Coordinates of C-alpha atoms in Angstrom, one line a residue:
X1 CA 99.3 111.1 -31.4
X2 CA 103.0 111.7 -31.9
X3 CA 105.6 109.9 -29.8
X4 CA 106.8 112.2 -27.0
X5 CA 110.4 111.3 -27.8
X6 CA 110.2 112.3 -31.4
X7 CA 110.4 116.0 -32.2
X8 CA 107.6 117.5 -34.2
X9 CA 107.8 116.9 -37.9
X10 CA 109.0 120.1 -39.6
X11 CA 108.2 121.2 -43.1
X12 CA 111.8 120.8 -44.3
X13 CA 111.4 117.0 -43.6
X14 CA 108.8 116.7 -46.4
X15 CA 109.4 114.7 -49.6
X16 CA 110.9 116.7 -52.4
X17 CA 108.5 118.9 -54.4
X18 CA 108.6 118.0 -58.1
X19 CA 109.5 120.8 -60.5
X20 CA 107.0 122.0 -63.0
X21 CA 108.4 123.8 -66.0
X22 CA 105.3 125.6 -67.1
X23 CA 104.8 127.6 -63.9
X24 CA 107.0 129.4 -61.3
X25 CA 109.8 127.3 -60.0
X26 CA 109.1 126.3 -56.3
X27 CA 112.3 126.0 -54.3
X28 CA 111.3 124.2 -51.2
X29 CA 113.1 122.8 -48.2
X30 CA 115.2 120.5 -50.3
X31 CA 116.6 123.3 -52.4
X32 CA 116.6 122.4 -56.1
X33 CA 116.4 118.6 -55.5
X34 CA 114.6 116.7 -58.2
X35 CA 116.1 118.7 -61.1
X36 CA 118.3 117.0 -63.6
X37 CA 121.2 119.5 -63.4
X38 CA 123.7 117.2 -65.1
X39 CA 121.9 117.0 -68.4
X40 CA 120.6 113.9 -70.3
X41 CA 122.3 110.5 -69.9
X42 CA 125.4 110.1 -71.9
X43 CA 126.2 113.8 -72.3
X44 CA 129.2 113.6 -69.9
X45 CA 130.6 116.6 -68.1
X46 CA 129.3 120.0 -69.1
X47 CA 131.2 121.9 -71.8
X48 CA 133.5 124.5 -70.2
X49 CA 134.2 126.4 -73.4
X50 CA 133.1 130.0 -73.4
X51 CA 132.1 130.1 -77.1
X52 CA 128.7 129.2 -78.1
X53 CA 126.7 129.4 -81.4
X54 CA 125.4 132.9 -82.0
X55 CA 128.2 134.6 -80.1
X56 CA 126.8 133.8 -76.6
X57 CA 129.5 133.3 -74.0
X58 CA 127.9 130.9 -71.5
X59 CA 129.2 127.4 -71.6
X60 CA 131.6 127.7 -68.7
X61 CA 129.2 129.9 -66.8
X62 CA 126.4 127.4 -67.2
X63 CA 128.7 124.6 -66.0
X64 CA 129.6 126.5 -62.9
X65 CA 126.0 127.2 -62.2
X66 CA 125.3 123.4 -62.5
X67 CA 128.0 122.7 -59.9
X68 CA 126.6 125.5 -57.7
X69 CA 123.1 124.0 -58.0
X70 CA 124.5 120.7 -56.9
X71 CA 126.1 122.3 -53.9
X72 CA 122.7 123.8 -52.9
X73 CA 121.2 120.3 -53.0
X74 CA 124.0 118.9 -51.0
X75 CA 123.5 121.6 -48.3
X76 CA 119.9 120.3 -47.8
X77 CA 118.6 123.8 -46.9
X78 CA 115.9 125.9 -48.5
X79 CA 118.0 128.0 -50.7
X80 CA 117.2 129.3 -54.1
X81 CA 120.0 130.1 -56.6
X82 CA 121.4 133.5 -55.9
X83 CA 120.4 136.3 -58.4
X84 CA 124.0 136.4 -59.6
X85 CA 124.0 132.7 -60.4
X86 CA 120.5 132.8 -61.9
X87 CA 121.6 135.7 -64.1
X88 CA 124.2 133.4 -65.7
X89 CA 121.4 131.5 -67.6
X90 CA 120.0 134.5 -69.5
X91 CA 120.8 138.0 -70.4
X92 CA 117.1 138.9 -70.8
X93 CA 114.7 140.3 -68.2
X94 CA 111.4 138.4 -67.9
X95 CA 108.3 140.2 -69.0
X96 CA 106.2 141.5 -66.2
X97 CA 102.7 140.1 -66.6
X98 CA 100.1 140.0 -63.8
X99 CA 98.8 136.5 -63.1
X100 CA 96.2 134.9 -61.0
X101 CA 97.3 132.4 -58.3
X102 CA 93.7 131.7 -57.1
X103 CA 92.4 129.1 -59.5
X104 CA 91.9 125.5 -58.4
X105 CA 94.7 124.2 -60.5
X106 CA 97.9 124.6 -58.6
X107 CA 101.5 124.6 -59.6
X108 CA 102.7 121.6 -57.5
X109 CA 101.8 119.2 -54.8
X110 CA 102.8 115.8 -53.4
X111 CA 101.1 112.9 -51.8
X112 CA 102.3 114.1 -48.4
X113 CA 101.1 117.6 -49.0
X114 CA 98.2 117.5 -51.5
X115 CA 97.2 120.8 -53.1
X116 CA 94.2 122.4 -51.5
X117 CA 94.2 120.3 -48.3
X118 CA 94.7 121.6 -44.8
X119 CA 98.1 120.6 -43.4
X120 CA 96.4 119.3 -40.2
X121 CA 94.6 116.6 -42.3
X122 CA 97.7 115.2 -43.8
X123 CA 100.5 115.9 -41.3
X124 CA 102.1 113.3 -39.2
X125 CA 102.6 115.6 -36.2
X126 CA 100.6 117.9 -34.0
X127 CA 101.4 121.4 -32.7
X128 CA 104.8 121.3 -31.0
X129 CA 103.8 121.3 -27.3
X130 CA 100.8 119.0 -27.9
X131 CA 103.1 116.5 -29.7
X132 CA 105.0 116.0 -26.5
X133 CA 101.9 115.9 -24.3
X134 CA 100.4 113.1 -26.4
X135 CA 102.0 110.5 -24.1
X136 CA 101.3 108.7 -20.9
X137 CA 103.3 111.3 -19.0
X138 CA 101.2 114.0 -20.6
X139 CA 98.0 112.2 -19.7
X140 CA 99.0 112.1 -16.1
X141 CA 99.7 115.8 -16.1
X142 CA 96.3 116.5 -17.7
X143 CA 94.5 114.7 -14.8
X144 CA 96.1 117.0 -12.2
X145 CA 95.3 120.3 -14.0
X146 CA 92.3 122.6 -13.5
X147 CA 89.6 122.0 -16.2
X148 CA 87.6 125.2 -16.0
X149 CA 87.3 128.5 -14.3
X150 CA 86.2 132.1 -14.6
X151 CA 87.5 135.6 -14.9
X152 CA 87.3 138.1 -12.0
X153 CA 87.4 141.9 -11.8
X154 CA 91.1 141.8 -11.2
X155 CA 94.0 139.6 -10.2
X156 CA 93.7 140.2 -6.5
X157 CA 90.0 139.4 -6.5
X158 CA 90.8 136.2 -8.5
X159 CA 93.6 135.2 -6.1
X160 CA 91.3 135.7 -3.0
X161 CA 88.4 133.8 -4.4
X162 CA 90.3 130.8 -5.9
X163 CA 90.9 127.6 -3.9
X164 CA 93.9 125.5 -5.0
X165 CA 92.7 121.9 -5.2
X166 CA 95.5 120.3 -7.3
X167 CA 98.0 118.1 -5.7
X168 CA 101.4 119.8 -5.3
X169 CA 104.3 120.2 -2.9
X170 CA 104.3 124.0 -3.5
X171 CA 102.9 126.3 -0.9
X172 CA 99.4 127.5 -1.9
X173 CA 100.5 131.1 -1.4
X174 CA 99.3 133.5 -4.1
X175 CA 102.2 135.9 -3.6
X176 CA 104.8 133.1 -4.1
X177 CA 102.8 131.7 -7.0
X178 CA 102.7 135.1 -8.8
X179 CA 106.4 135.6 -8.3
X180 CA 107.1 132.1 -9.6
X181 CA 105.1 132.6 -12.8
X182 CA 105.6 136.2 -13.7
X183 CA 109.4 136.4 -13.0
X184 CA 112.4 134.1 -13.6
X185 CA 112.3 133.1 -10.0
X186 CA 111.2 134.6 -6.6
X187 CA 113.7 136.6 -4.6
X188 CA 113.1 138.1 -1.1
X189 CA 112.9 141.5 -2.9
X190 CA 110.3 140.4 -5.4
X191 CA 108.1 138.8 -2.7
X192 CA 108.4 142.0 -0.6
X193 CA 107.5 144.2 -3.5
X194 CA 104.3 142.2 -4.2
X195 CA 103.3 142.4 -0.6
X196 CA 104.1 146.1 -0.4
X197 CA 102.3 147.0 -3.7
X198 CA 99.6 144.4 -3.5
X199 CA 98.9 141.9 -6.3
X200 CA 97.1 144.3 -8.5
X201 CA 99.6 147.1 -8.0
X202 CA 102.6 144.9 -8.7
X203 CA 101.1 143.5 -11.9
X204 CA 100.3 147.1 -13.1
X205 CA 103.8 148.1 -12.3
X206 CA 105.3 145.2 -14.2
X207 CA 103.0 145.9 -17.2
X208 CA 104.7 149.3 -17.7
X209 CA 108.4 148.2 -17.9
X210 CA 109.4 151.5 -19.4
X211 CA 108.7 153.2 -16.0
X212 CA 110.9 150.7 -14.1
X213 CA 114.5 151.9 -13.6
X214 CA 117.4 149.8 -14.9
X215 CA 119.3 147.9 -12.3
X216 CA 123.1 148.1 -11.8
X217 CA 123.5 144.9 -13.8
X218 CA 121.6 146.3 -16.7
X219 CA 123.7 149.5 -16.7
X220 CA 126.8 147.3 -16.8
X221 CA 125.7 145.9 -20.1
X222 CA 127.6 148.8 -21.7
X223 CA 130.5 146.5 -21.2
X224 CA 129.1 144.4 -24.1
X225 CA 130.3 146.7 -26.8
X226 CA 128.2 145.4 -29.7
X227 CA 124.7 145.7 -28.2
X228 CA 124.0 149.2 -29.6
X229 CA 125.7 148.9 -33.0
X230 CA 123.6 148.7 -36.2
X231 CA 124.1 145.9 -38.7
X232 CA 126.1 148.3 -40.9
X233 CA 128.4 149.3 -38.1
X234 CA 128.9 145.7 -37.2
X235 CA 129.9 144.9 -40.7
X236 CA 132.2 147.9 -40.9
X237 CA 133.9 147.0 -37.6
X238 CA 134.0 143.3 -38.1
X239 CA 137.8 143.0 -38.1
X240 CA 138.3 145.1 -35.0
X241 CA 135.5 143.2 -33.2
X242 CA 137.1 139.9 -34.1
X243 CA 140.4 141.1 -32.7
X244 CA 138.8 142.0 -29.4
X245 CA 136.9 138.7 -29.3
X246 CA 133.5 140.4 -29.5
X247 CA 130.8 138.2 -31.0
X248 CA 127.6 140.3 -31.5
X249 CA 125.2 137.3 -31.6
X250 CA 126.7 135.8 -28.5
X251 CA 126.8 139.2 -26.7
X252 CA 123.1 139.5 -27.4
X253 CA 122.5 136.2 -25.6
X254 CA 124.8 137.3 -22.7
X255 CA 122.7 140.4 -22.3
X256 CA 119.5 138.5 -22.3
X257 CA 120.8 136.2 -19.6
X258 CA 121.9 139.2 -17.5
X259 CA 118.4 140.8 -17.8
X260 CA 116.7 137.5 -16.8
X261 CA 118.8 137.3 -13.7
X262 CA 119.0 140.9 -12.5
X263 CA 116.4 143.1 -14.2
X264 CA 113.5 144.4 -12.1
X265 CA 111.4 144.3 -15.4
X266 CA 110.8 140.7 -14.8
X267 CA 107.4 140.2 -16.5
X268 CA 108.8 142.0 -19.5
X269 CA 111.8 139.7 -19.7
X270 CA 109.4 136.7 -19.4
X271 CA 107.4 138.0 -22.3
X272 CA 110.6 138.6 -24.3
X273 CA 111.5 135.0 -23.8
X274 CA 108.0 134.0 -24.7
X275 CA 108.1 135.9 -28.0
X276 CA 111.5 134.7 -28.8
X277 CA 110.1 131.2 -28.8
X278 CA 106.8 132.1 -30.5
X279 CA 108.2 134.4 -33.2
X280 CA 111.5 132.5 -33.3
X281 CA 114.7 133.5 -35.1
X282 CA 117.7 131.5 -33.9
X283 CA 120.6 133.3 -32.4
X284 CA 123.0 131.1 -34.4
X285 CA 122.3 131.4 -38.1
X286 CA 124.3 132.6 -41.1
X287 CA 123.6 136.4 -40.8
X288 CA 122.7 136.3 -37.1
X289 CA 126.0 138.0 -36.1
X290 CA 124.9 141.1 -37.9
X291 CA 121.1 141.1 -37.6
X292 CA 119.9 139.1 -34.7
X293 CA 120.6 141.7 -32.0
X294 CA 118.6 144.3 -34.0
X295 CA 115.7 141.8 -34.3
X296 CA 115.8 141.4 -30.5
X297 CA 115.9 145.2 -29.9
X298 CA 113.7 146.6 -32.7
X299 CA 111.1 143.8 -33.1
X300 CA 110.8 141.6 -30.0
X301 CA 111.6 144.1 -27.2
X302 CA 109.9 147.0 -28.8
X303 CA 106.6 145.2 -29.1
X304 CA 106.8 142.6 -26.3
X305 CA 104.1 144.3 -24.3
X306 CA 102.4 146.1 -27.1
X307 CA 100.8 145.0 -30.4
X308 CA 101.4 141.6 -31.9
X309 CA 100.2 142.7 -35.3
X310 CA 102.8 145.4 -35.3
X311 CA 105.5 143.0 -34.1
X312 CA 104.7 140.5 -36.9
X313 CA 104.7 143.3 -39.5
X314 CA 108.1 144.5 -38.2
X315 CA 109.5 141.0 -38.2
X316 CA 108.5 140.4 -41.8
X317 CA 110.4 143.5 -42.8
X318 CA 113.5 142.7 -40.7
X319 CA 116.7 141.3 -42.3
X320 CA 117.1 138.7 -39.6
X321 CA 113.8 136.9 -40.4
X322 CA 114.1 137.4 -44.1
X323 CA 117.6 135.8 -44.1
X324 CA 116.8 133.1 -41.6
X325 CA 113.9 131.8 -43.7
X326 CA 115.6 132.5 -47.1
X327 CA 113.1 135.1 -48.2
X328 CA 115.9 137.0 -49.8
X329 CA 116.2 134.2 -52.3
X330 CA 112.5 134.1 -53.3
X331 CA 111.3 135.7 -56.5
X332 CA 108.3 135.3 -58.8
X333 CA 110.0 132.8 -61.0
X334 CA 111.6 130.8 -58.2
X335 CA 109.5 130.9 -55.1
X336 CA 110.9 129.9 -51.7
X337 CA 107.9 129.1 -49.4
X338 CA 109.8 129.0 -46.1
X339 CA 108.7 132.4 -44.7
X340 CA 105.2 132.0 -46.1
X341 CA 104.7 128.6 -44.4
X342 CA 106.1 129.7 -41.0
X343 CA 104.1 132.9 -41.0
X344 CA 101.0 130.6 -41.2
X345 CA 102.1 127.6 -39.2
X346 CA 104.2 129.1 -36.4
X347 CA 103.8 132.8 -36.2
X348 CA 100.0 133.3 -36.7
X349 CA 97.1 130.9 -37.2
X350 CA 99.0 127.7 -36.3
X351 CA 99.0 124.3 -38.0
X352 CA 95.4 123.8 -37.1
X353 CA 94.4 127.3 -38.3
X354 CA 92.6 126.1 -41.4
X355 CA 95.1 127.1 -44.1
X356 CA 95.8 124.8 -47.0
X357 CA 98.9 124.1 -49.1
X358 CA 97.4 126.3 -51.8
X359 CA 97.3 129.2 -49.2
X360 CA 101.0 128.6 -48.5
X361 CA 101.9 128.9 -52.2
X362 CA 99.8 132.0 -52.8
X363 CA 101.3 133.6 -49.7
X364 CA 104.8 132.8 -51.0
X365 CA 104.0 134.4 -54.3
X366 CA 102.6 137.5 -52.6
X367 CA 105.7 137.9 -50.4
X368 CA 108.2 137.8 -53.3
X369 CA 110.3 140.9 -53.7
X370 CA 111.1 141.3 -50.0
X371 CA 114.8 140.9 -49.2
X372 CA 118.0 142.4 -47.9
X373 CA 120.6 144.5 -49.6
X374 CA 123.7 145.9 -47.9
X375 CA 122.3 144.8 -44.5
X376 CA 119.0 146.8 -45.0
X377 CA 115.5 145.8 -45.8
X378 CA 114.6 146.2 -49.5
X379 CA 111.6 145.6 -51.7
X380 CA 112.6 144.6 -55.3
X381 CA 109.6 145.1 -57.6
X382 CA 111.3 143.1 -60.4
X383 CA 111.2 140.0 -58.2
X384 CA 107.6 140.5 -57.0
X385 CA 104.8 138.4 -58.3
X386 CA 101.9 140.4 -59.8
X387 CA 98.5 138.9 -59.8
X388 CA 95.4 138.1 -57.8
X389 CA 95.9 136.1 -54.6
X390 CA 93.6 134.6 -52.0
X391 CA 94.9 133.3 -48.7
X392 CA 92.4 132.2 -46.1
X393 CA 90.0 135.1 -46.1
X394 CA 92.4 137.7 -47.5
X395 CA 92.2 138.5 -51.2
X396 CA 93.8 141.2 -53.2
X397 CA 94.3 141.9 -57.0
X398 CA 98.0 142.6 -56.2
X399 CA 98.3 144.2 -59.6
X400 CA 100.1 147.4 -58.9
X401 CA 103.7 147.8 -60.2
X402 CA 104.2 150.7 -57.8
X403 CA 106.7 149.3 -55.3
X404 CA 105.3 151.2 -52.3
X405 CA 101.7 150.0 -53.0
X406 CA 102.9 146.4 -53.7
X407 CA 104.9 146.3 -50.4
X408 CA 101.9 147.7 -48.5
X409 CA 99.7 144.9 -49.7
X410 CA 102.1 142.4 -48.0
X411 CA 101.8 144.4 -44.7
X412 CA 98.0 144.3 -45.0
X413 CA 98.2 140.5 -45.4
X414 CA 100.5 140.1 -42.4
X415 CA 98.2 142.2 -40.3
X416 CA 95.3 140.2 -41.4
X417 CA 97.1 137.0 -40.3
X418 CA 97.9 138.6 -36.9
X419 CA 94.3 139.5 -36.3
X420 CA 92.8 136.2 -37.6
X421 CA 90.6 134.3 -35.0
X422 CA 92.9 131.3 -35.3
X423 CA 95.9 133.5 -34.4
X424 CA 94.0 134.8 -31.4
X425 CA 93.5 131.3 -30.2
X426 CA 97.1 130.2 -31.0
X427 CA 98.5 133.1 -29.0
X428 CA 96.1 132.5 -26.2
X429 CA 96.9 128.8 -26.1
X430 CA 100.7 129.6 -26.0
X431 CA 100.3 132.2 -23.3
X432 CA 98.2 129.9 -21.2
X433 CA 100.8 127.1 -21.6
X434 CA 103.5 129.5 -20.5
X435 CA 101.7 130.9 -17.5
X436 CA 99.2 128.4 -16.4
X437 CA 99.9 124.7 -17.2
X438 CA 101.1 122.3 -19.8
X439 CA 97.4 121.5 -20.5
X440 CA 95.5 124.8 -20.1
X441 CA 91.7 124.5 -20.0
X442 CA 89.9 125.2 -23.2
X443 CA 87.6 127.6 -21.4
X444 CA 90.6 129.8 -20.4
X445 CA 92.1 129.7 -23.9
X446 CA 88.7 130.7 -25.4
X447 CA 88.3 133.7 -23.0
X448 CA 91.9 134.9 -23.7
X449 CA 91.3 134.7 -27.4
X450 CA 88.3 136.9 -27.1
X451 CA 90.3 139.5 -25.2
X452 CA 93.0 139.4 -27.9
X453 CA 90.5 139.9 -30.7
X454 CA 88.6 142.6 -28.8
X455 CA 91.8 144.5 -28.3
X456 CA 93.1 143.9 -31.8
X457 CA 96.2 142.0 -30.7
X458 CA 97.3 144.2 -27.9
X459 CA 99.1 142.0 -25.3
X460 CA 98.7 144.0 -22.0
X461 CA 94.9 143.4 -21.8
X462 CA 95.4 139.7 -22.5
X463 CA 98.0 139.4 -19.7
X464 CA 95.8 141.4 -17.3
X465 CA 92.9 139.1 -18.2
X466 CA 95.0 136.0 -17.7
X467 CA 96.1 137.1 -14.2
X468 CA 92.5 137.8 -13.4
X469 CA 91.4 134.2 -14.0
X470 CA 90.8 131.5 -11.4
X471 CA 92.7 129.0 -13.7
X472 CA 95.9 131.0 -13.2
X473 CA 95.6 131.1 -9.4
X474 CA 94.5 127.4 -9.2
X475 CA 97.5 126.2 -11.2
X476 CA 100.0 126.1 -8.4
X477 CA 102.8 123.7 -9.1
X478 CA 101.6 122.9 -12.6
X479 CA 104.7 124.1 -14.4
X480 CA 108.2 122.7 -14.3
X481 CA 111.3 124.9 -14.9
X482 CA 113.1 124.2 -18.1
X483 CA 117.0 124.0 -17.8
X484 CA 117.5 127.7 -18.5
X485 CA 114.7 128.7 -16.1
X486 CA 116.2 126.5 -13.4
X487 CA 119.7 127.9 -13.6
X488 CA 118.5 131.6 -13.8
X489 CA 116.2 131.0 -10.8
X490 CA 119.2 129.6 -8.9
X491 CA 121.3 132.7 -9.6
X492 CA 118.3 134.8 -8.5
X493 CA 117.5 133.0 -5.3
X494 CA 121.2 132.8 -4.2
X495 CA 121.3 136.6 -4.5
X496 CA 124.4 136.6 -6.8
X497 CA 125.7 140.1 -7.5
X498 CA 127.1 141.2 -10.9
X499 CA 130.4 142.4 -9.5
X500 CA 133.6 140.4 -9.6
X501 CA 134.6 138.7 -6.3
X502 CA 137.7 140.1 -4.6
X503 CA 139.7 136.9 -5.4
X504 CA 138.9 137.1 -9.1
X505 CA 141.9 136.8 -11.4
X506 CA 141.5 138.8 -14.6
X507 CA 141.9 137.0 -17.9
X508 CA 143.5 138.3 -21.1
X509 CA 142.0 141.8 -20.6
X510 CA 139.9 141.7 -23.8
X511 CA 136.7 141.5 -21.8
X512 CA 135.6 142.6 -18.4
X513 CA 134.9 140.1 -15.6
X514 CA 131.2 140.8 -16.0
X515 CA 131.3 140.0 -19.7
X516 CA 133.4 136.9 -19.1
X517 CA 131.0 135.7 -16.4
X518 CA 128.0 136.1 -18.6
X519 CA 129.7 134.1 -21.3
X520 CA 130.4 131.3 -18.8
X521 CA 126.7 131.2 -17.9
X522 CA 125.8 131.1 -21.6
X523 CA 128.2 128.2 -22.2
X524 CA 126.7 126.3 -19.3
X525 CA 123.2 126.8 -20.6
X526 CA 124.3 125.6 -24.0
X527 CA 125.6 122.5 -22.2
X528 CA 122.3 122.1 -20.5
X529 CA 120.5 122.3 -23.9
X530 CA 118.6 125.6 -23.6
X531 CA 119.8 129.1 -23.9
X532 CA 118.0 132.3 -25.1
X533 CA 117.1 132.1 -28.8
X534 CA 119.0 128.8 -29.0
X535 CA 116.6 126.5 -30.9
X536 CA 118.1 126.2 -34.4
X537 CA 114.7 125.5 -36.0
X538 CA 111.9 128.1 -36.4
X539 CA 109.6 126.5 -33.9
X540 CA 111.4 127.7 -30.8
X541 CA 111.8 125.6 -27.6
X542 CA 108.9 123.5 -26.4
X543 CA 107.2 124.8 -23.2
X544 CA 106.0 121.6 -21.6
X545 CA 107.6 119.3 -19.0
X546 CA 107.8 116.1 -20.9
X547 CA 110.0 117.7 -23.6
X548 CA 112.7 118.2 -21.0
X549 CA 112.7 115.0 -19.0
X550 CA 116.4 114.2 -19.0
X551 CA 118.1 112.8 -15.9
X552 CA 121.5 113.8 -17.2
X553 CA 120.4 117.5 -17.7
X554 CA 118.9 117.5 -14.2
X555 CA 122.0 116.2 -12.5
X556 CA 124.2 118.6 -14.5
X557 CA 121.9 121.5 -13.3
X558 CA 122.3 120.3 -9.7
X559 CA 126.1 120.2 -10.0
X560 CA 126.1 123.7 -11.4
X561 CA 123.9 124.8 -8.4
X562 CA 126.5 123.2 -6.1
X563 CA 129.2 125.2 -7.7
X564 CA 127.2 128.4 -7.3
X565 CA 126.6 127.7 -3.7
X566 CA 130.4 127.3 -3.3
X567 CA 131.0 130.6 -5.1
X568 CA 133.3 129.1 -7.7
X569 CA 132.4 131.5 -10.5
X570 CA 134.5 134.5 -9.2
X571 CA 133.4 136.7 -12.1
X572 CA 130.4 137.5 -9.8
X573 CA 130.0 138.0 -6.1
X574 CA 128.2 135.2 -4.1
X575 CA 127.0 135.2 -0.5
X576 CA 128.8 132.5 1.5
X577 CA 126.3 129.7 2.2
X578 CA 126.6 130.3 6.0
X579 CA 125.5 133.9 5.4
X580 CA 122.3 133.2 3.5
X581 CA 120.3 133.3 6.7
X582 CA 121.0 136.2 9.0
X583 CA 121.2 135.1 12.7
X584 CA 120.7 131.4 12.0
X585 CA 118.8 129.4 14.6
X586 CA 120.8 127.2 17.0
X587 CA 119.1 123.9 16.2
X588 CA 119.3 122.0 12.9
X589 CA 115.6 121.7 12.3
X590 CA 114.9 125.4 12.8
X591 CA 118.0 126.4 10.8
X592 CA 116.8 124.2 7.9
X593 CA 113.3 125.8 8.1
X594 CA 114.9 129.3 7.8
X595 CA 117.2 128.2 5.0
X596 CA 114.2 126.7 3.1
X597 CA 112.3 129.9 3.5
X598 CA 115.3 131.8 2.1
X599 CA 116.0 129.6 -0.9
X600 CA 112.7 128.0 -1.9
X601 CA 110.5 130.6 -0.2
X602 CA 108.3 128.1 1.7
X603 CA 108.4 125.3 4.3
X604 CA 109.3 121.7 3.4
X605 CA 107.2 118.7 3.8
X606 CA 108.0 116.6 6.9
X607 CA 109.5 113.9 4.6
X608 CA 111.7 116.3 2.7
X609 CA 112.8 117.9 6.0
X610 CA 113.8 114.5 7.4
X611 CA 115.7 113.6 4.2
X612 CA 117.7 116.8 4.1
X613 CA 118.6 116.5 7.8
X614 CA 119.8 113.0 7.1
X615 CA 122.0 114.4 4.3
X616 CA 123.6 116.6 7.0
X617 CA 123.8 113.7 9.5
X618 CA 121.9 115.5 12.2
X619 CA 118.6 115.4 14.1
X620 CA 116.2 118.3 14.1
X621 CA 117.2 119.0 17.7
X622 CA 120.9 118.9 17.2
X623 CA 122.8 122.1 18.1
X624 CA 124.5 123.6 15.0
X625 CA 126.6 126.6 14.2
X626 CA 126.2 128.8 11.2
X627 CA 128.0 126.3 9.0
X628 CA 125.5 123.6 10.0
X629 CA 128.4 121.7 11.5
X630 CA 130.2 121.9 8.2
X631 CA 127.3 120.7 6.1
X632 CA 125.7 124.0 5.1
X633 CA 126.8 123.7 1.4
X634 CA 125.3 120.2 1.2
X635 CA 122.1 121.3 2.7
X636 CA 121.7 124.3 0.4
X637 CA 122.5 122.2 -2.6
X638 CA 119.8 119.6 -1.5
X639 CA 117.3 122.5 -1.3
X640 CA 118.1 123.6 -4.8
X641 CA 117.6 120.1 -6.0
X642 CA 114.2 119.8 -4.4
X643 CA 110.8 119.9 -6.2
X644 CA 110.1 123.2 -4.6
X645 CA 112.9 124.8 -6.7
X646 CA 112.2 122.8 -9.9
X647 CA 108.5 123.7 -10.0
X648 CA 107.3 127.2 -10.8

């Protein structure tokens, strides 16, 4: 089992793949490493003369291409030579001959990734979350998690029939539990909404986010000027946007943070965050400033509560994913396998899904031709491999030179992946990890996978089924907030408003106070190590506690919570700490109980109550004013550092 402190081994850490000159050139994670670009020993520097025998002018161009190839290797990324550079080698177009990628003989392979073997049998890592759970800390968590359960007729019935038996400091209150898991943090309004609508009614309401009105903070997102611009418009207006200090990729993250804090479509935002980790494209990548916002809007948000097969097909046609995983550089004679591998390993069947290295290579061949031109998706038939392919249970002659038909075959393959039984299990496992526990019971995962399959990848039925299980309602206290979740929950529970405080002093005028405030929150989240779409690698952020056990990050979060209690971020409006409780009781013990109910939505244990009273230097019976005798900020900060606020 992998060491919990070592991140999962990613494909681009694999040894270089040797080049085979008699078959398509495979450009893997190491670029063109392994090729002798400098020529035979003793030949010296390449000839820079343009004249060659036969009238060909290519000496200098070939030398530049050699240097360019060396730069690709030095970059250490999965880049193929650009079409412009590749065109320097020849003036001839390759013949278009249909092949057959299905025979046993394969084009390449290494000792680390032998041809025809399943990655799970040769890898040195497990699936990402499991790699962290393979530790003593993970073993302890497993012992305190429900091991089995059943599905009821609905969420309310499951909540009423389920007894919470795990050890936890959280209140065994189903309303608070639902608010903690299905939102970015309980608020008095959310708790009141659940009690007013009932558990079933509130979940049904949240499952139809298109019917939920936007909040004031969401309407204020018009102050982020790039959110609605297309990639073409962003490219055309780049200079003006730069002059205004508008950064499209960062404004997209700002908007996501705002929605997490203030949107009433909370379950939708939780699912957007889930998919942004599952079908991950980093916010910060070369091309993200033009394309990442569109991916968020047109792929993730459009399908977050709908069909995962449709989402995966849309993603595989989107410039953001195609550029992020270098598919734009892949062609039949120089195949880049990044997208093909991640489609299998991360976005569908998972590393344990039964695919082999041969499947990866055939998928990479099938997907050649897809790319980006002038900021738009394009299918280039001259780059597409023609010939029979077989990937897992999907096979196709792939022999049509009609670009529409050839492109449609790729869609059919991607849909096949999204509906594969291993994908059903992988999605179910990931959802159960997000909503139930770091070690969800196999029985729950199996039932959710069946619902996914029966509904052909539709997500709403899977979520309704999950909320109708005893495992969900029995899992109180079994999830810990990650740094982003902690800070967003802090904003929510403090009741921060999206309007600037009266004492706010405007900046340079290029951005509104709201936009500046959101950017400050993003900068703090970057400092804490987690922000929306922030993971640079395609695996997204881990979703288990042991991946985030950093004392420094925890203390940093506490300090930020203290600043928020003090209202130091004047871009927003904060309630003064002495105003968090209306008509506060006159004794310290009763006041602390009321403040705990307001901030962590439950009573404290006797030990925690005594510790916090000690922080204030008072006894439970001590008479206090609304400022807790001047200690109200310290008391509120202690509550926000408590396990009740860290657990969800």
